[in-house]
mmCIF file with all atom_site columns, C-alpha atoms in Angstrom:
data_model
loop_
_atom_site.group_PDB
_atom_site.id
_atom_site.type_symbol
_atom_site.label_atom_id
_atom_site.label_alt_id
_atom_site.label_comp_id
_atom_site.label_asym_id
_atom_site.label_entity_id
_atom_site.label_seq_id
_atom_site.pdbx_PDB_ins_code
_atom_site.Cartn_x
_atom_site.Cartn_y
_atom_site.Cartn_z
_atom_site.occupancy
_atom_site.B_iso_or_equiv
_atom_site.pdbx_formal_charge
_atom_site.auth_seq_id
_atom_site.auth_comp_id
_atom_site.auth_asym_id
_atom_site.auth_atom_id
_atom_site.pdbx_PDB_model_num
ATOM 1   C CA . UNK A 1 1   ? 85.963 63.964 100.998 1.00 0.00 ? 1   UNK A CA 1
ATOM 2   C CA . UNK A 1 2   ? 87.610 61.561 98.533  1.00 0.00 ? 2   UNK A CA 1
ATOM 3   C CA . UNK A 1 3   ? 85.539 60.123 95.852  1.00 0.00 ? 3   UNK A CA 1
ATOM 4   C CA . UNK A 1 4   ? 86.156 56.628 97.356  1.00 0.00 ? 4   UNK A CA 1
ATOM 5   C CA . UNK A 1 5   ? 84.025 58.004 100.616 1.00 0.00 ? 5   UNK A CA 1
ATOM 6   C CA . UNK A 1 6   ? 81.670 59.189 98.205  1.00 0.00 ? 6   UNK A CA 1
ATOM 7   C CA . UNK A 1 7   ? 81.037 55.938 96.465  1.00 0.00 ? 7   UNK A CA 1
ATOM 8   C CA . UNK A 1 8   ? 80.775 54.094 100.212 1.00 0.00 ? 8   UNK A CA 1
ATOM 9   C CA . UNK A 1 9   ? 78.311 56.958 101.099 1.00 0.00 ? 9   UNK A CA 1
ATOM 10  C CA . UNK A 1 10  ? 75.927 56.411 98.157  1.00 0.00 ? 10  UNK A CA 1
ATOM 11  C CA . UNK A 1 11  ? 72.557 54.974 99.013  1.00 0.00 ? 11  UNK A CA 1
ATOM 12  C CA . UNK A 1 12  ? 71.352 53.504 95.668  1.00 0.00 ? 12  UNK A CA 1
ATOM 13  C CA . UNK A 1 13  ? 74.604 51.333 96.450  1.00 0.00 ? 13  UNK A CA 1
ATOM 14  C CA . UNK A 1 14  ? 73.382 50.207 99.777  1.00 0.00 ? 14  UNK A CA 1
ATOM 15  C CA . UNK A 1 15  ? 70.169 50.162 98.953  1.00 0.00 ? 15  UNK A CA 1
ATOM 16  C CA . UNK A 1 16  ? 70.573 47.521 95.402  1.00 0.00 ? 16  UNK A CA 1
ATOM 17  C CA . UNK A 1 17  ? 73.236 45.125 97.753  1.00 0.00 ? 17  UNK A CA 1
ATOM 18  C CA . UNK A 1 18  ? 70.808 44.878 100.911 1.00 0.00 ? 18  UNK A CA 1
ATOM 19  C CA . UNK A 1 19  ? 68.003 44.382 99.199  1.00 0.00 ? 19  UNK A CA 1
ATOM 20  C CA . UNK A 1 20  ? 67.582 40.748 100.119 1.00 0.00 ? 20  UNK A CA 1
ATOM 21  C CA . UNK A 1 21  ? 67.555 41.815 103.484 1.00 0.00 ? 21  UNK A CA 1
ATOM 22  C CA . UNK A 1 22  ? 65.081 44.151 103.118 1.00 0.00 ? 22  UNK A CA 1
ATOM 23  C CA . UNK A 1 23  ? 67.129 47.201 103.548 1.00 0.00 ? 23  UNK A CA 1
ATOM 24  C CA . UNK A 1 24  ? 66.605 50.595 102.779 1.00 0.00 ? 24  UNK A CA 1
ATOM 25  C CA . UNK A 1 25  ? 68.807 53.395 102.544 1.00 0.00 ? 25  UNK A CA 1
ATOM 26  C CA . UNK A 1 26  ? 68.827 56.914 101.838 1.00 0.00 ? 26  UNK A CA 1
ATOM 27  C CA . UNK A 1 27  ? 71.275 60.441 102.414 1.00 0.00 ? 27  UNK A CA 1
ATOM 28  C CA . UNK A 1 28  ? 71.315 62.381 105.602 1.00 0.00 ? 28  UNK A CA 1
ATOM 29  C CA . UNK A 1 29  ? 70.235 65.822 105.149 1.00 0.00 ? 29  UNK A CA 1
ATOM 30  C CA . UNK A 1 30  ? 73.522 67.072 106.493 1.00 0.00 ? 30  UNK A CA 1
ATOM 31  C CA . UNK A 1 31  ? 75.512 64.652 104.305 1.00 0.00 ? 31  UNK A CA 1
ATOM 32  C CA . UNK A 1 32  ? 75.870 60.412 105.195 1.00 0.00 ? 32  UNK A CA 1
ATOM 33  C CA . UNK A 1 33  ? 74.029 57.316 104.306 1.00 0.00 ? 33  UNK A CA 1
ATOM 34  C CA . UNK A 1 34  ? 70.873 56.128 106.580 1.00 0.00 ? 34  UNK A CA 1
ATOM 35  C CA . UNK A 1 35  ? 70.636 52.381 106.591 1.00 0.00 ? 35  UNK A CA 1
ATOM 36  C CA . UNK A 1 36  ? 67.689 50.589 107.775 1.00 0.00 ? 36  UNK A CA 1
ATOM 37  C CA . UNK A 1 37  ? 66.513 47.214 108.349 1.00 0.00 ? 37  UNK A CA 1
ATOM 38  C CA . UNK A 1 38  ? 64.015 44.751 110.261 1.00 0.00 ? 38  UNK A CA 1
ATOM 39  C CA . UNK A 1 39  ? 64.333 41.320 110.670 1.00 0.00 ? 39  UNK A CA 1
ATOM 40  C CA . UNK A 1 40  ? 63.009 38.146 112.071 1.00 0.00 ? 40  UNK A CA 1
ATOM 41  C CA . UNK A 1 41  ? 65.510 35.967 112.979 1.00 0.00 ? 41  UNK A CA 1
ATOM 42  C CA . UNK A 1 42  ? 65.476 32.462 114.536 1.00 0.00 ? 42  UNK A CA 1
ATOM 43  C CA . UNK A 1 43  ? 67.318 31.448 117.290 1.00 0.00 ? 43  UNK A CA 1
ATOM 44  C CA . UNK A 1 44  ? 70.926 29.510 116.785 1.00 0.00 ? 44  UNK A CA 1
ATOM 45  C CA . UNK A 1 45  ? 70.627 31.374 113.284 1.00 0.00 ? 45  UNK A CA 1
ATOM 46  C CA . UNK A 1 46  ? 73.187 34.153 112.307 1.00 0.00 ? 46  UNK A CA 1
ATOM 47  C CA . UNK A 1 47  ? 72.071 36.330 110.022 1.00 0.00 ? 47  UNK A CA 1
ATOM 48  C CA . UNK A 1 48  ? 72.940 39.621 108.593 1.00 0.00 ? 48  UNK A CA 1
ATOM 49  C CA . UNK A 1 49  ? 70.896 43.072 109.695 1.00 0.00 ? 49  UNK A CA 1
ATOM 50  C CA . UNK A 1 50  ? 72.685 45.652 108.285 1.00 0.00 ? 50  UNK A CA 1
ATOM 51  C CA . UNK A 1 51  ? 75.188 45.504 105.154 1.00 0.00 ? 51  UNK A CA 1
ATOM 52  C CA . UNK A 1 52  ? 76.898 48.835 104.477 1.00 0.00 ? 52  UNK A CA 1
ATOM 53  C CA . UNK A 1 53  ? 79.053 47.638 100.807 1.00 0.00 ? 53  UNK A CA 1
ATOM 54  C CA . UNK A 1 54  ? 82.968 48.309 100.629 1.00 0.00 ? 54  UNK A CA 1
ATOM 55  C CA . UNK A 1 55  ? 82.609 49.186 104.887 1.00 0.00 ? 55  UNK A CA 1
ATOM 56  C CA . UNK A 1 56  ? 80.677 46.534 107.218 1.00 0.00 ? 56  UNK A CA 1
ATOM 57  C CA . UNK A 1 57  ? 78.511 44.078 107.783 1.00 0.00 ? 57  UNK A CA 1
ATOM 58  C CA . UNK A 1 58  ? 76.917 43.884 111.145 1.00 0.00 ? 58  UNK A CA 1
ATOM 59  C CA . UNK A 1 59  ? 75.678 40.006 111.938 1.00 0.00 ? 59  UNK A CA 1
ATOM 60  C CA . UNK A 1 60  ? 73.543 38.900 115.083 1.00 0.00 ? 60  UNK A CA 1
ATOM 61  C CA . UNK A 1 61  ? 72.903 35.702 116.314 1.00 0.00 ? 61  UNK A CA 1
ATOM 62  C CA . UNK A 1 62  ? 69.928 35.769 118.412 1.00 0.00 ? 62  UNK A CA 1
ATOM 63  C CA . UNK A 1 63  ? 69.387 32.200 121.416 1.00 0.00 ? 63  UNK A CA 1
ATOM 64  C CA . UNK A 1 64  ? 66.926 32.266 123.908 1.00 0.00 ? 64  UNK A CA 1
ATOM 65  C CA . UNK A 1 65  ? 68.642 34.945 126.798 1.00 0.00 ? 65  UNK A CA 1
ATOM 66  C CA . UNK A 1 66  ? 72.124 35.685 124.902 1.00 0.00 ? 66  UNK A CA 1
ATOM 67  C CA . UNK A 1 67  ? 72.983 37.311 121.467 1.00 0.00 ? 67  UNK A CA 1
ATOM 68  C CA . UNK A 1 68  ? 75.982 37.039 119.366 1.00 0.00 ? 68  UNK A CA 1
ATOM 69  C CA . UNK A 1 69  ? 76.624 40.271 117.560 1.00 0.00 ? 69  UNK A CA 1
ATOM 70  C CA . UNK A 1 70  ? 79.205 40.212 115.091 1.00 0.00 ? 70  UNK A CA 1
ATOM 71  C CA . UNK A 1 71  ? 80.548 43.272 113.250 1.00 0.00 ? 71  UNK A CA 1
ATOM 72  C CA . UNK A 1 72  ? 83.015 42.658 110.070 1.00 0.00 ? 72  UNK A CA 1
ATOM 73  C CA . UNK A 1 73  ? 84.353 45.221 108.194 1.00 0.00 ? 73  UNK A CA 1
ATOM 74  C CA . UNK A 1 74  ? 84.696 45.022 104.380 1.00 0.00 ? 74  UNK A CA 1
ATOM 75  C CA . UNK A 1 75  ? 87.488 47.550 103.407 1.00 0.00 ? 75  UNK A CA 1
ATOM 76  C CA . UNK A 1 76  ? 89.117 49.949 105.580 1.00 0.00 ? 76  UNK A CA 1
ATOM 77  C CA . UNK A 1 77  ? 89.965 49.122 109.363 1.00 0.00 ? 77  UNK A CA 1
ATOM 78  C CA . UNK A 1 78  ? 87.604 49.919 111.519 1.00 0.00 ? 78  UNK A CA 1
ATOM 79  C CA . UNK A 1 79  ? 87.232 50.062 115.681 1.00 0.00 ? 79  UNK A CA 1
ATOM 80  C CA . UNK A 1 80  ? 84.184 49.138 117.418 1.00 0.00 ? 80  UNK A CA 1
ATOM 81  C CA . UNK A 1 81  ? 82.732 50.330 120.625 1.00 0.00 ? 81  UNK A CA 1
ATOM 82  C CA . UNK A 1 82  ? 80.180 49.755 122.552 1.00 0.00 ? 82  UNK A CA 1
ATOM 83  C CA . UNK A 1 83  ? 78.653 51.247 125.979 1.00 0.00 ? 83  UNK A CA 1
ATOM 84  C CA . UNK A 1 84  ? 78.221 48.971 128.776 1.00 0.00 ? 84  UNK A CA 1
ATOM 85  C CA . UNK A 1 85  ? 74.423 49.018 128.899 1.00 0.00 ? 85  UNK A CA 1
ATOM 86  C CA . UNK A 1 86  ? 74.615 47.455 124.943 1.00 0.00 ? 86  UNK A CA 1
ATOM 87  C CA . UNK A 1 87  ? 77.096 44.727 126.907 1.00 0.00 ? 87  UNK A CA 1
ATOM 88  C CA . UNK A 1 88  ? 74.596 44.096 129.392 1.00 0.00 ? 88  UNK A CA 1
ATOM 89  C CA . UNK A 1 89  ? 71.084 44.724 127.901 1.00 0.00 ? 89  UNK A CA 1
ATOM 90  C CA . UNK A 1 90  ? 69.974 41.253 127.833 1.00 0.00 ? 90  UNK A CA 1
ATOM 91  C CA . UNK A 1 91  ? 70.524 40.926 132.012 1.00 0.00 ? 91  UNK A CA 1
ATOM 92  C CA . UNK A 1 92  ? 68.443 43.619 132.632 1.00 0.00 ? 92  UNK A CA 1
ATOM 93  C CA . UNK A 1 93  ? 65.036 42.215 134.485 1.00 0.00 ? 93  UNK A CA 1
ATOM 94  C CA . UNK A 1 94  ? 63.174 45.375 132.637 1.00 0.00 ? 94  UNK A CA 1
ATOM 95  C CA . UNK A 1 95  ? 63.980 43.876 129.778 1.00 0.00 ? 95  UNK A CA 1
ATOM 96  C CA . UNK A 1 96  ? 66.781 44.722 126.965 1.00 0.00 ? 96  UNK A CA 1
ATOM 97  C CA . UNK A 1 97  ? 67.668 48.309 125.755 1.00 0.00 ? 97  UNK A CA 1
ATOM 98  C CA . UNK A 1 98  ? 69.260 49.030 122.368 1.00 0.00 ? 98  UNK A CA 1
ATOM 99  C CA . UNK A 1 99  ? 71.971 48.098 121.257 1.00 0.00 ? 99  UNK A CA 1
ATOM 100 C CA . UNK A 1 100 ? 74.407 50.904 120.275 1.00 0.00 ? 100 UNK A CA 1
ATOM 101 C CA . UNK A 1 101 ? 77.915 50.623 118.356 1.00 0.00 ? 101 UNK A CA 1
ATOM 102 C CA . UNK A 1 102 ? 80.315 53.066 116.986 1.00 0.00 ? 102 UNK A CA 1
ATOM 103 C CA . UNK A 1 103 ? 82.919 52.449 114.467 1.00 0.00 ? 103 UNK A CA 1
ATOM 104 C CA . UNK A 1 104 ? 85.593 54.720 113.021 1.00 0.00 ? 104 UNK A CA 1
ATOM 105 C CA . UNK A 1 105 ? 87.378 54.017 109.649 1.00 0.00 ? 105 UNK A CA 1
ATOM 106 C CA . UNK A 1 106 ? 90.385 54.400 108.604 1.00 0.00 ? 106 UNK A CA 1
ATOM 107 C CA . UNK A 1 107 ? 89.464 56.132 105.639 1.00 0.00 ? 107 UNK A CA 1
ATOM 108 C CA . UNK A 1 108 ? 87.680 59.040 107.975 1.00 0.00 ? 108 UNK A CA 1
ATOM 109 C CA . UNK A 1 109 ? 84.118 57.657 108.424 1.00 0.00 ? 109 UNK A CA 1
ATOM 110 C CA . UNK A 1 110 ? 81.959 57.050 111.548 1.00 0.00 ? 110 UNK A CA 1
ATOM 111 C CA . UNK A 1 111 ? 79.176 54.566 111.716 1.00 0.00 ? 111 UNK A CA 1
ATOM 112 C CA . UNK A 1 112 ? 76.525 54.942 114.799 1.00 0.00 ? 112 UNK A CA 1
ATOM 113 C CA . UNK A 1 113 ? 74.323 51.330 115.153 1.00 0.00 ? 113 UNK A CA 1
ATOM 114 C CA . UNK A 1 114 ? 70.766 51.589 117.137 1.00 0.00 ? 114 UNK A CA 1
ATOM 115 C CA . UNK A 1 115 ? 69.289 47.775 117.241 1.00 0.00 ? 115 UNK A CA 1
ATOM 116 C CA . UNK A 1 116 ? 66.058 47.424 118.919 1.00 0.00 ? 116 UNK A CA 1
ATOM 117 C CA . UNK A 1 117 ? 65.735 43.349 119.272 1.00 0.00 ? 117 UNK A CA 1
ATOM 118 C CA . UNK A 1 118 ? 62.180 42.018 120.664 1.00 0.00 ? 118 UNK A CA 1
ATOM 119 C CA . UNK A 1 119 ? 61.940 38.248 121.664 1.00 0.00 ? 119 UNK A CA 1
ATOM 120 C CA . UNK A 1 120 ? 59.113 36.376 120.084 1.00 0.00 ? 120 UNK A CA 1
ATOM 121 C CA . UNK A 1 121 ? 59.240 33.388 122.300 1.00 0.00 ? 121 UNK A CA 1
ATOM 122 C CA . UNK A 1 122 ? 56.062 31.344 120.707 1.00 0.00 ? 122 UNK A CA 1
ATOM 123 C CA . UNK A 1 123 ? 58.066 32.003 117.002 1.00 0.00 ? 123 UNK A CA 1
ATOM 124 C CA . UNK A 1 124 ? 61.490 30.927 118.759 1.00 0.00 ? 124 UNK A CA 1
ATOM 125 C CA . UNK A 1 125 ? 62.633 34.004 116.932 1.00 0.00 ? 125 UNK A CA 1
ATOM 126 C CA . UNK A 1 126 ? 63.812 37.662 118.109 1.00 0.00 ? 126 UNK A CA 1
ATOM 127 C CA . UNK A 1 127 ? 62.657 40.761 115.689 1.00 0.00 ? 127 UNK A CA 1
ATOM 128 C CA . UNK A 1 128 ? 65.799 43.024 115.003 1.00 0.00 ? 128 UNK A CA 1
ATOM 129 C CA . UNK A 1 129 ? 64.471 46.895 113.652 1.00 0.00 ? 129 UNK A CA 1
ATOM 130 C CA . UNK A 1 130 ? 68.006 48.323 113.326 1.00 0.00 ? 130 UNK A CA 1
ATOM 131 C CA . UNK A 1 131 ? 69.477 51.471 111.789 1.00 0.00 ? 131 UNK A CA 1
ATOM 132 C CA . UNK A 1 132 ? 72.963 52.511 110.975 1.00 0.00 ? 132 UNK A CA 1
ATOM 133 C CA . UNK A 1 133 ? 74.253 56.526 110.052 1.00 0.00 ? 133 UNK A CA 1
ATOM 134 C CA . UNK A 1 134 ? 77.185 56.870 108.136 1.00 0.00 ? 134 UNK A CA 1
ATOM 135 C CA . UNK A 1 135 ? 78.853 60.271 108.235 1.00 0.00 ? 135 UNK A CA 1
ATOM 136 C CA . UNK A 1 136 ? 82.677 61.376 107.180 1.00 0.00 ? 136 UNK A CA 1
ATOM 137 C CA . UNK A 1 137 ? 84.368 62.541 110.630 1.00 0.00 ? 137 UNK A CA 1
ATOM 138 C CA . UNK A 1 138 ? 86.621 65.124 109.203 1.00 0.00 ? 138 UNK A CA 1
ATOM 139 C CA . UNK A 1 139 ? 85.774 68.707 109.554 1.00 0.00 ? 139 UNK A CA 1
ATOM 140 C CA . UNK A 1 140 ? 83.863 70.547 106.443 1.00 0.00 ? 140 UNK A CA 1
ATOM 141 C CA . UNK A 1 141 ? 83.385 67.345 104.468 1.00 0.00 ? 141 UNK A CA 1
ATOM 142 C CA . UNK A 1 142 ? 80.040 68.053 103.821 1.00 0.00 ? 142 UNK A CA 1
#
């Protein structure tokens, strides 16, 4: 891995420029970055959950049966995915599931996003408790 991954990968980064978000950060045991964050967030506001420096920002925009989720990346390219039950979480009667995205980089890393979002109706608010794993997808770049 390239010592520009390595920077991107370092936690006392992530953790020092989300720190007004309340984030937290840390390495995987098998190499990465763990992200973590919870946040209450009022409806019609956008606000940043998860900021991962020099890679992505991932922004939600929480309104009383629809959210707006906006991933940006900072440096390289990435591509976003997402399976159809993160698409259609908030129809479901049951109630909505987490939210899952995947992004590749260009420069070799993979992001997996779990959100877990809970509606607080009485605080016109939804409560975001989200995570993000950072890992380089080439082989032996432990």
């Amino acid at each position: 891995m390239d010592r520009t991954a390595l920077e991107l990968l370092n936690p006392d980064q992530a953790a020092v420029a989300g720190a007004a978000l309340g984030q937290l950060a840390c390495e995987l045991p098998d190499g990465g970055l763990l992200i973590t964050a919870s946040r209450l967030v009022e409806f019609g506001a956008r606000a940043t959950i998860l900021f991962a420096p020099g890679l992505f920002r991932l922004d939600f925009t929480p309104q009383e049966e629809t959210l707006g989720l906006y991933p940006k990346a900072l440096g390289p390219a990435a591509e976003w995915h997402a399976n159809e039950q993160t698409w259609d979480g908030y129809r479901d009667p049951t109630g909505p599931g987490p939210i899952e995205l995947r992004g590749t980089f260009e420069n070799g890393l993979e992001v997996w996003i779990h959100v877990l979002s809970f509606t607080e109706r009485d605080a016109l608010a939804t409560h975001f408790v989200a995570k993000a794993e950072i890992r380089s997808s080439a082989p032996g770049s432990d």
